[in-house]
mmCIF file of C-alpha atoms and ligand atoms in Angstrom:
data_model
loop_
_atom_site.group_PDB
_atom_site.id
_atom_site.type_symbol
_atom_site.label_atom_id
_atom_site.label_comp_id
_atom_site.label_asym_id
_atom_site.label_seq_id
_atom_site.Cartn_x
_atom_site.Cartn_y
_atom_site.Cartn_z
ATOM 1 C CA UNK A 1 85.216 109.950 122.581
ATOM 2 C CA UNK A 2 85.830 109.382 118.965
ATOM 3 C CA UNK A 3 89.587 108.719 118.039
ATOM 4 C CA UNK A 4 90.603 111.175 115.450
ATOM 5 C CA UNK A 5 91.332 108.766 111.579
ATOM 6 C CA UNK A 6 93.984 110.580 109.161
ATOM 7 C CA UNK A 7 94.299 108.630 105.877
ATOM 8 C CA UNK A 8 96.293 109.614 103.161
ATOM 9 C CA UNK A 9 95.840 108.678 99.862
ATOM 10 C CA UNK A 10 98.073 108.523 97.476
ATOM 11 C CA UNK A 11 96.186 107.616 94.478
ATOM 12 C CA UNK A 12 98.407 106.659 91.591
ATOM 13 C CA UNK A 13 101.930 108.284 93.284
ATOM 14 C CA UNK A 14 104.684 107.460 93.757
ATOM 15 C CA UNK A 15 106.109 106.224 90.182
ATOM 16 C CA UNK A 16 107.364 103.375 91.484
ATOM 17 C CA UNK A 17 107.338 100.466 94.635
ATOM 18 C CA UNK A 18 110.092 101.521 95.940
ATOM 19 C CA UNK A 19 109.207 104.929 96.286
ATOM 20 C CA UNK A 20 106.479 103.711 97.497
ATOM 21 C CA UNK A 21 108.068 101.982 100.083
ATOM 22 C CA UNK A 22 110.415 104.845 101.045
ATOM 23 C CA UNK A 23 107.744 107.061 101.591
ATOM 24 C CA UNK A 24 106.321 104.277 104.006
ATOM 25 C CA UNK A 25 109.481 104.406 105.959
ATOM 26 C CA UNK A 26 109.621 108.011 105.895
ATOM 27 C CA UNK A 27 105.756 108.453 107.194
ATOM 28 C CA UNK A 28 106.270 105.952 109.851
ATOM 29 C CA UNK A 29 108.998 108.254 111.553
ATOM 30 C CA UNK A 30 107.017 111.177 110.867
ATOM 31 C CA UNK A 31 103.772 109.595 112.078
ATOM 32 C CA UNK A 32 104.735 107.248 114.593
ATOM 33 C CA UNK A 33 105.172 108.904 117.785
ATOM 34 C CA UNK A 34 101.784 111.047 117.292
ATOM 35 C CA UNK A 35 99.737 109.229 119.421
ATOM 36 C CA UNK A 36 96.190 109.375 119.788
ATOM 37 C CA UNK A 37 95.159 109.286 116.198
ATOM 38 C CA UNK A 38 94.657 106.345 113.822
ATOM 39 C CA UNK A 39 97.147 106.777 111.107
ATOM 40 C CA UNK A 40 96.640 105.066 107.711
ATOM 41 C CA UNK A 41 98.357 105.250 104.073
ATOM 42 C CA UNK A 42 96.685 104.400 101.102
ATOM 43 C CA UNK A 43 99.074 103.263 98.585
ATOM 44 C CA UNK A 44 98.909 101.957 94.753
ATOM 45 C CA UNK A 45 97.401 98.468 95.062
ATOM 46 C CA UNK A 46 100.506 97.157 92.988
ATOM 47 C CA UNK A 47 103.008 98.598 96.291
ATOM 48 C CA UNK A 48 100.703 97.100 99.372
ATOM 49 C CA UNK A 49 102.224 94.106 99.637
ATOM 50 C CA UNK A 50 106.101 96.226 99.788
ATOM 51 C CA UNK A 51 104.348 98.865 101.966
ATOM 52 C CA UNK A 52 102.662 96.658 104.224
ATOM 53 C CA UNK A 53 106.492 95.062 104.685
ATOM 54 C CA UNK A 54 107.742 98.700 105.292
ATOM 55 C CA UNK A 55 105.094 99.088 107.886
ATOM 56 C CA UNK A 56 106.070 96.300 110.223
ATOM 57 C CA UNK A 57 105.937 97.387 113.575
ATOM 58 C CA UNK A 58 104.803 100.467 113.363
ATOM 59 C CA UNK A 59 101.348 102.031 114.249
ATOM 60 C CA UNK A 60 100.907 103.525 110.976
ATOM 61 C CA UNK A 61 97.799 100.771 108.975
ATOM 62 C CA UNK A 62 97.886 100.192 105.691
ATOM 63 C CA UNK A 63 94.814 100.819 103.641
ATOM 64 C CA UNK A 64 93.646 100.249 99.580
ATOM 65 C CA UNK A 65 92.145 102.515 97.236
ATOM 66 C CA UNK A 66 89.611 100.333 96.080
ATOM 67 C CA UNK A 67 88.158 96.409 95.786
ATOM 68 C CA UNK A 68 85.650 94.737 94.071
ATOM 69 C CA UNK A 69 82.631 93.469 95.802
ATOM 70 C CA UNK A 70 82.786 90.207 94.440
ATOM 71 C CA UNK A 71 84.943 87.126 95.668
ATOM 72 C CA UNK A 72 86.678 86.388 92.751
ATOM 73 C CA UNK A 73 86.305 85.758 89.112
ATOM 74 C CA UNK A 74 86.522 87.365 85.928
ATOM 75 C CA UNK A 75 86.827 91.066 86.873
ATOM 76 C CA UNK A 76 89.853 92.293 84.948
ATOM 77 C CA UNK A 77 92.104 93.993 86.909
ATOM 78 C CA UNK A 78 90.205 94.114 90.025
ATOM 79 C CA UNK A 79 90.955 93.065 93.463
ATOM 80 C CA UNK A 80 88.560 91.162 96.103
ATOM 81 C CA UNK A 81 88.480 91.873 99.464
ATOM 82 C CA UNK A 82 90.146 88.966 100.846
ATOM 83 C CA UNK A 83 93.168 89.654 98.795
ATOM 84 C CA UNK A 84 93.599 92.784 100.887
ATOM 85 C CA UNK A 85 92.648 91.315 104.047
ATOM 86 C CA UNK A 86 96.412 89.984 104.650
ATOM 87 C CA UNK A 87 97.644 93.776 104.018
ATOM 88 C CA UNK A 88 95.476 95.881 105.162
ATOM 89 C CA UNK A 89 92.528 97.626 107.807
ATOM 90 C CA UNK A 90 90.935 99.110 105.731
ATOM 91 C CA UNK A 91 89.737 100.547 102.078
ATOM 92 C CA UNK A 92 88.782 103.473 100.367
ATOM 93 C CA UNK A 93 85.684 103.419 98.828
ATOM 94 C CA UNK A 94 83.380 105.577 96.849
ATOM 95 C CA UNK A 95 86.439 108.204 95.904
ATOM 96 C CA UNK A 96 84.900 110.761 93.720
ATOM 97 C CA UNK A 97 87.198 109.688 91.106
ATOM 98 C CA UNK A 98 86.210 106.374 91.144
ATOM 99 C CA UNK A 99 82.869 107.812 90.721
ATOM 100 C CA UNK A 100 83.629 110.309 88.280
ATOM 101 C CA UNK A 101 86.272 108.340 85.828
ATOM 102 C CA UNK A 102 85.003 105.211 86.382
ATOM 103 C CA UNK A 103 81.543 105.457 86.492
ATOM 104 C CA UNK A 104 81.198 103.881 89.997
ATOM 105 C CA UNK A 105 77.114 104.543 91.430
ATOM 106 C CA UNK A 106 75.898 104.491 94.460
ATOM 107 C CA UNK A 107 74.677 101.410 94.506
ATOM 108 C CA UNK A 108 78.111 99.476 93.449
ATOM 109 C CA UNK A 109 79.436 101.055 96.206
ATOM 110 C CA UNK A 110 77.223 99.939 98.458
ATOM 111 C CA UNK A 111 77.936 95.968 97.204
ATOM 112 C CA UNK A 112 81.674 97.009 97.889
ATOM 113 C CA UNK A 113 81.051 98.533 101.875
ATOM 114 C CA UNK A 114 78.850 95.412 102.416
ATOM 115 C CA UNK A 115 81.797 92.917 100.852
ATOM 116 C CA UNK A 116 84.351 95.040 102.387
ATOM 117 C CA UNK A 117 82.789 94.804 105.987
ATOM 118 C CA UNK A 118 81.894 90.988 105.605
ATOM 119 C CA UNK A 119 85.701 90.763 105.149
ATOM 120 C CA UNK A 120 86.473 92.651 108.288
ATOM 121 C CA UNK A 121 87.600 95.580 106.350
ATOM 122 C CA UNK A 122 87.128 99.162 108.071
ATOM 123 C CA UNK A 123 85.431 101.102 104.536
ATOM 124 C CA UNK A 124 86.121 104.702 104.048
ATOM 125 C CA UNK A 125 83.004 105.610 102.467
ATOM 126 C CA UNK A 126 83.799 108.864 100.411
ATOM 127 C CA UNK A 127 80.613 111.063 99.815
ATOM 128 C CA UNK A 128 80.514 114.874 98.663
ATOM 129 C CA UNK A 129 78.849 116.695 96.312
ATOM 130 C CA UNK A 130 80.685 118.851 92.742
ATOM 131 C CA UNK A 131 80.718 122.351 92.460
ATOM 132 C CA UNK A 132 77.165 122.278 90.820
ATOM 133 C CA UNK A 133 75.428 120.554 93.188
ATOM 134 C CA UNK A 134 76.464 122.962 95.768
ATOM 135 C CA UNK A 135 75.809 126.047 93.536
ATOM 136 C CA UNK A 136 72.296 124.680 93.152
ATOM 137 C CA UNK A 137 71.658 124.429 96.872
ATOM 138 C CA UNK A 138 71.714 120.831 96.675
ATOM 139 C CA UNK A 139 74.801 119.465 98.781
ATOM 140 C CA UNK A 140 73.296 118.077 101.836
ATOM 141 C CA UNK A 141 70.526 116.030 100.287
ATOM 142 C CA UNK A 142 73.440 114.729 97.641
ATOM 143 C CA UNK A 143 75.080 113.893 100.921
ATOM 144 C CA UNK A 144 72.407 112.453 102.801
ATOM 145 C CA UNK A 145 71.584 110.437 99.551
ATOM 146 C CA UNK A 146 74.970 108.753 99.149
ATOM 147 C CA UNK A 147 74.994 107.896 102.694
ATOM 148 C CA UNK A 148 71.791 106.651 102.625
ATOM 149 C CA UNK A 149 72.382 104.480 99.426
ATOM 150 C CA UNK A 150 76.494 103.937 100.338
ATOM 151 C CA UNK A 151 75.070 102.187 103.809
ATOM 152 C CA UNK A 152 72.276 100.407 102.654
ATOM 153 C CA UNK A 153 71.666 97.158 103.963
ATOM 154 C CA UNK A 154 74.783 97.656 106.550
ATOM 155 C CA UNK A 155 73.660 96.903 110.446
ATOM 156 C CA UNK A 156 73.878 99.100 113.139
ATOM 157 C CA UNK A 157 76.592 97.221 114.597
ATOM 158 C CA UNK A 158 78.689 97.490 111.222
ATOM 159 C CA UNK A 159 78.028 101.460 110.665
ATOM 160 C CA UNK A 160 79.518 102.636 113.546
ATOM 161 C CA UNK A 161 82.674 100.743 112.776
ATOM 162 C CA UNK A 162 82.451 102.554 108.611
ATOM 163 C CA UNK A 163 84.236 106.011 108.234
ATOM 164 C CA UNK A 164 82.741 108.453 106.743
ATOM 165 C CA UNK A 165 84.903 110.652 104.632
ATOM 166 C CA UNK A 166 82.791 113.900 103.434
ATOM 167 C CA UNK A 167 84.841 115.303 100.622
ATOM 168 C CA UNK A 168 83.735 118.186 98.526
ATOM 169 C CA UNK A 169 84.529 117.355 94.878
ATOM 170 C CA UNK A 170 85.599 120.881 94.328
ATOM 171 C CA UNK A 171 87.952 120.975 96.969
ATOM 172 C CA UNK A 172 89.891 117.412 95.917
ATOM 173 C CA UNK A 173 93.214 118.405 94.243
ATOM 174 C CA UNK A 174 92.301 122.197 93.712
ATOM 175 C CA UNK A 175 94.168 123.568 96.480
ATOM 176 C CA UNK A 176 90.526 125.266 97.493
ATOM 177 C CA UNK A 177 90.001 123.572 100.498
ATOM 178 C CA UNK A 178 86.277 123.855 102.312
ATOM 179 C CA UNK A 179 86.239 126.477 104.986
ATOM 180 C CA UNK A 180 86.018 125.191 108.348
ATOM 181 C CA UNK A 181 82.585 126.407 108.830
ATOM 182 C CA UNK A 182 81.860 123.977 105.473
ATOM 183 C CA UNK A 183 83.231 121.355 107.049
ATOM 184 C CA UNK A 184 81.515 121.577 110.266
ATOM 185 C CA UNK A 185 78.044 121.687 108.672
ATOM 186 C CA UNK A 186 78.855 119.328 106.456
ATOM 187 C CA UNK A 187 80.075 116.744 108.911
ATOM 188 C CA UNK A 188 77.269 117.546 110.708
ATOM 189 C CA UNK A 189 74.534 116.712 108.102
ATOM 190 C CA UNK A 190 76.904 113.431 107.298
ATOM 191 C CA UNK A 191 76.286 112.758 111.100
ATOM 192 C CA UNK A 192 72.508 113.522 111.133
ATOM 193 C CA UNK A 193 71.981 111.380 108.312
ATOM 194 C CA UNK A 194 73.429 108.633 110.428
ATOM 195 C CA UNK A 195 71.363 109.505 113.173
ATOM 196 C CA UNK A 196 68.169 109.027 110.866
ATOM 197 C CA UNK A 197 69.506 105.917 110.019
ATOM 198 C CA UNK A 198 70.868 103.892 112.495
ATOM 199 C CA UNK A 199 70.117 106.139 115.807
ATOM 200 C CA UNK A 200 72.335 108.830 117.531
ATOM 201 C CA UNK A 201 74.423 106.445 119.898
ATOM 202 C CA UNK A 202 75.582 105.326 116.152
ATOM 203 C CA UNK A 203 76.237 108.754 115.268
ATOM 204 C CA UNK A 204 77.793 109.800 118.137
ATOM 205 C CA UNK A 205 80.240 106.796 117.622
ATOM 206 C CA UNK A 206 80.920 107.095 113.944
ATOM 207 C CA UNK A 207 83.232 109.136 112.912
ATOM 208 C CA UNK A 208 83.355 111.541 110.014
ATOM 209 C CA UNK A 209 86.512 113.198 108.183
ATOM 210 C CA UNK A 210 87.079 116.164 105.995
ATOM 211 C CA UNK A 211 88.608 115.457 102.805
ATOM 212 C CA UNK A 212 89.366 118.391 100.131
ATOM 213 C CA UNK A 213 93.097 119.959 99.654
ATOM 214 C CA UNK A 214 94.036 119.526 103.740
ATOM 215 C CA UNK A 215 97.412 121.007 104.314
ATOM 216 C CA UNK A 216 99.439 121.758 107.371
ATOM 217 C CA UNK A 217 98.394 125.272 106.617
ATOM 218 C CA UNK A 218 94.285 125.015 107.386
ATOM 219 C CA UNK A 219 94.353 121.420 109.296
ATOM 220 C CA UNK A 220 94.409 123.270 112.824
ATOM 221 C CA UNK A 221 91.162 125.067 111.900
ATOM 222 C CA UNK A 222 89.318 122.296 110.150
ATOM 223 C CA UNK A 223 90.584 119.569 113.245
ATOM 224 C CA UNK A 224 88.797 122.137 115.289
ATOM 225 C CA UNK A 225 85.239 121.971 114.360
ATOM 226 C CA UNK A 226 83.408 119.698 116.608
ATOM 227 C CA UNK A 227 81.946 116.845 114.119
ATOM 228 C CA UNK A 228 85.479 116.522 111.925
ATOM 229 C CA UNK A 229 86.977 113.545 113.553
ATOM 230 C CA UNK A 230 89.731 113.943 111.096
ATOM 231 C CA UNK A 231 91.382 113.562 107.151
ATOM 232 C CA UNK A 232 91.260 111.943 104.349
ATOM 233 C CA UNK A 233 94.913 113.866 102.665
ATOM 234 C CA UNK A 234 95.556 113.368 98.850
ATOM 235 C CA UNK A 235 98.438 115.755 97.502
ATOM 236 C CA UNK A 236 99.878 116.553 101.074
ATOM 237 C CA UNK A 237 100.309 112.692 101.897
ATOM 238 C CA UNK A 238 102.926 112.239 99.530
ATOM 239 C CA UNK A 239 104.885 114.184 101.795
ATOM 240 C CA UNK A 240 105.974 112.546 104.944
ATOM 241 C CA UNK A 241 106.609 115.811 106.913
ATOM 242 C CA UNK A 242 103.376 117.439 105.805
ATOM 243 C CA UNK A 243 101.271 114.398 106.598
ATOM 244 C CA UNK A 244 103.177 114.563 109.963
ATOM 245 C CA UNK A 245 102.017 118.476 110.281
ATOM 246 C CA UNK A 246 98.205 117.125 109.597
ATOM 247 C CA UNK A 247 97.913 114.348 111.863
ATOM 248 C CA UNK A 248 99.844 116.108 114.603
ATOM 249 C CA UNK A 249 96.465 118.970 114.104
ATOM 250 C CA UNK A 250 94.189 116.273 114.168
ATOM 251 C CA UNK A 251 95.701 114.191 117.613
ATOM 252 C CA UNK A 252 96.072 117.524 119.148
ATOM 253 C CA UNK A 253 92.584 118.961 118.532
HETATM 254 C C1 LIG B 301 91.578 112.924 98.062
HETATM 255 O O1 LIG B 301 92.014 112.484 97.015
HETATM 256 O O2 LIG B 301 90.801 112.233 98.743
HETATM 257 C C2 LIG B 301 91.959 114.266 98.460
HETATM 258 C C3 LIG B 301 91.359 114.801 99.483
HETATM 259 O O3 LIG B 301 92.929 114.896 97.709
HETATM 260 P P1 LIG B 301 93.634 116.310 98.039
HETATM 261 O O4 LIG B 301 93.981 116.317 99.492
HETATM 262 O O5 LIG B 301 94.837 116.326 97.148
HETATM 263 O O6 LIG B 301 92.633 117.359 97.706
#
């Protein structure tokens, strides 16, 4: 029995902290009687610390975007894990637009899920392949390689506790979201590949989101497929109603 996860990330949104910690407020009475579903928001690392405050008491966990791997020194404008540990459960890592814009590989990923789960961080390992890929027939091995690389090195024990976010790079922020059918086989090769890995008692314990333009429009559908154990929101996050709408799909499923 796999608790269904809905994250929301809200990447570099709201303008400001206390925006940010507004729409904290406002998720938390959305969210907060939905039980039977982890619910998480991903703010701006700059508004964790006001979010986290806004969060008191309530189920709803607060998670970052990113960290670096490292335990401190001179990383510019990076964060280590135990600066987050204080705020929040958990982190994002591996976004395709860390990947994309910042040049993050596989492997520097992998130093982050390792750091991030030596810190007692959950990871939200992102993995998903771009519109290419897929056109060339190549998405599940991209998949299968991230995961592979992405979990490197991480114990059985620590894998099942990792969420695995499979997110289509054509689907984040496009308003094309993956059919459900997509979904399903792709959360399904995400879940063989832990299989192969670390054994299906792992696989049948990890669980495995759908990221890619969710709204309260398709979230019904794609909470129904049997390996999506829930969502990784960007746009629809930012509003407290329609984050509601999602998580209420995925609790309900
Ligand atoms: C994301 O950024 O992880 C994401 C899924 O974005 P959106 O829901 O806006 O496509």
């Amino acid at each position: 029995m796999r608790i269904p996860f809905v994250a929301g990330n809200w990447k570099m949104n709201p303008p400001t902290i206390a925006e940010a910690a507004a729409l904290a407020s406002d998720t938390a009475s959305a969210v907060g009687g939905i039980a039977g579903a982890t619910r998480v928001v991903c703010p701006p690392s700059a508004a964790l610390q006001a979010v986290a405050r806004a969060l008191e008491g309530s189920p709803v966990e607060v998670g970052a975007q990113n960290m670096h791997h490292e335990a401190k020194g001179a990383f510019t404008g990076e964060l280590a894990a135990s600066m987050l540990t204080g705020l929040c459960s958990c982190v994002i890592l591996g976004h395709s637009e860390r990947r994309q814009l910042f040049g993050e590989t596989d492997d520097f990923v992998n130093a982050k899920v390792r750091a991030a789960l030596a810190a007692g961080l959950t990871p939200i390992l992102c993995v998903g392949e771009t519109l290419d890929e897929r056109d060339a027939g190549g998405a599940e091995e991209v998949v299968r390689r991230r995961l592979a690389a992405g979990l490197d090195g991480v114990g059985t024990g620590d894998a099942v506790g990792v969420v695995i976010a499979y997110e289509p790079v054509w689907a984040i922020g496009t308003g094309r979201a993956a059919t459900p059918e997509i979904a399903q086989e792709m959360a399904a090769v995400a879940r063989g590949q832990v299989a192969a890995l670390f054994g299906s008692a792992a696989a049948d314990e990890v669980r495995v989101l759908y990221g890619g333009s969710v709204s309260p429009g398709n979230a019904a559908s794609i909470a129904a497929q049997p390996d999506v154990d829930g969502a990784l929101v960007g746009g629809a996050s930012l509003a407290a109603g329609d984050f509601a709408a999602i998580t209420q799909a995925f609790a309900s499923a």
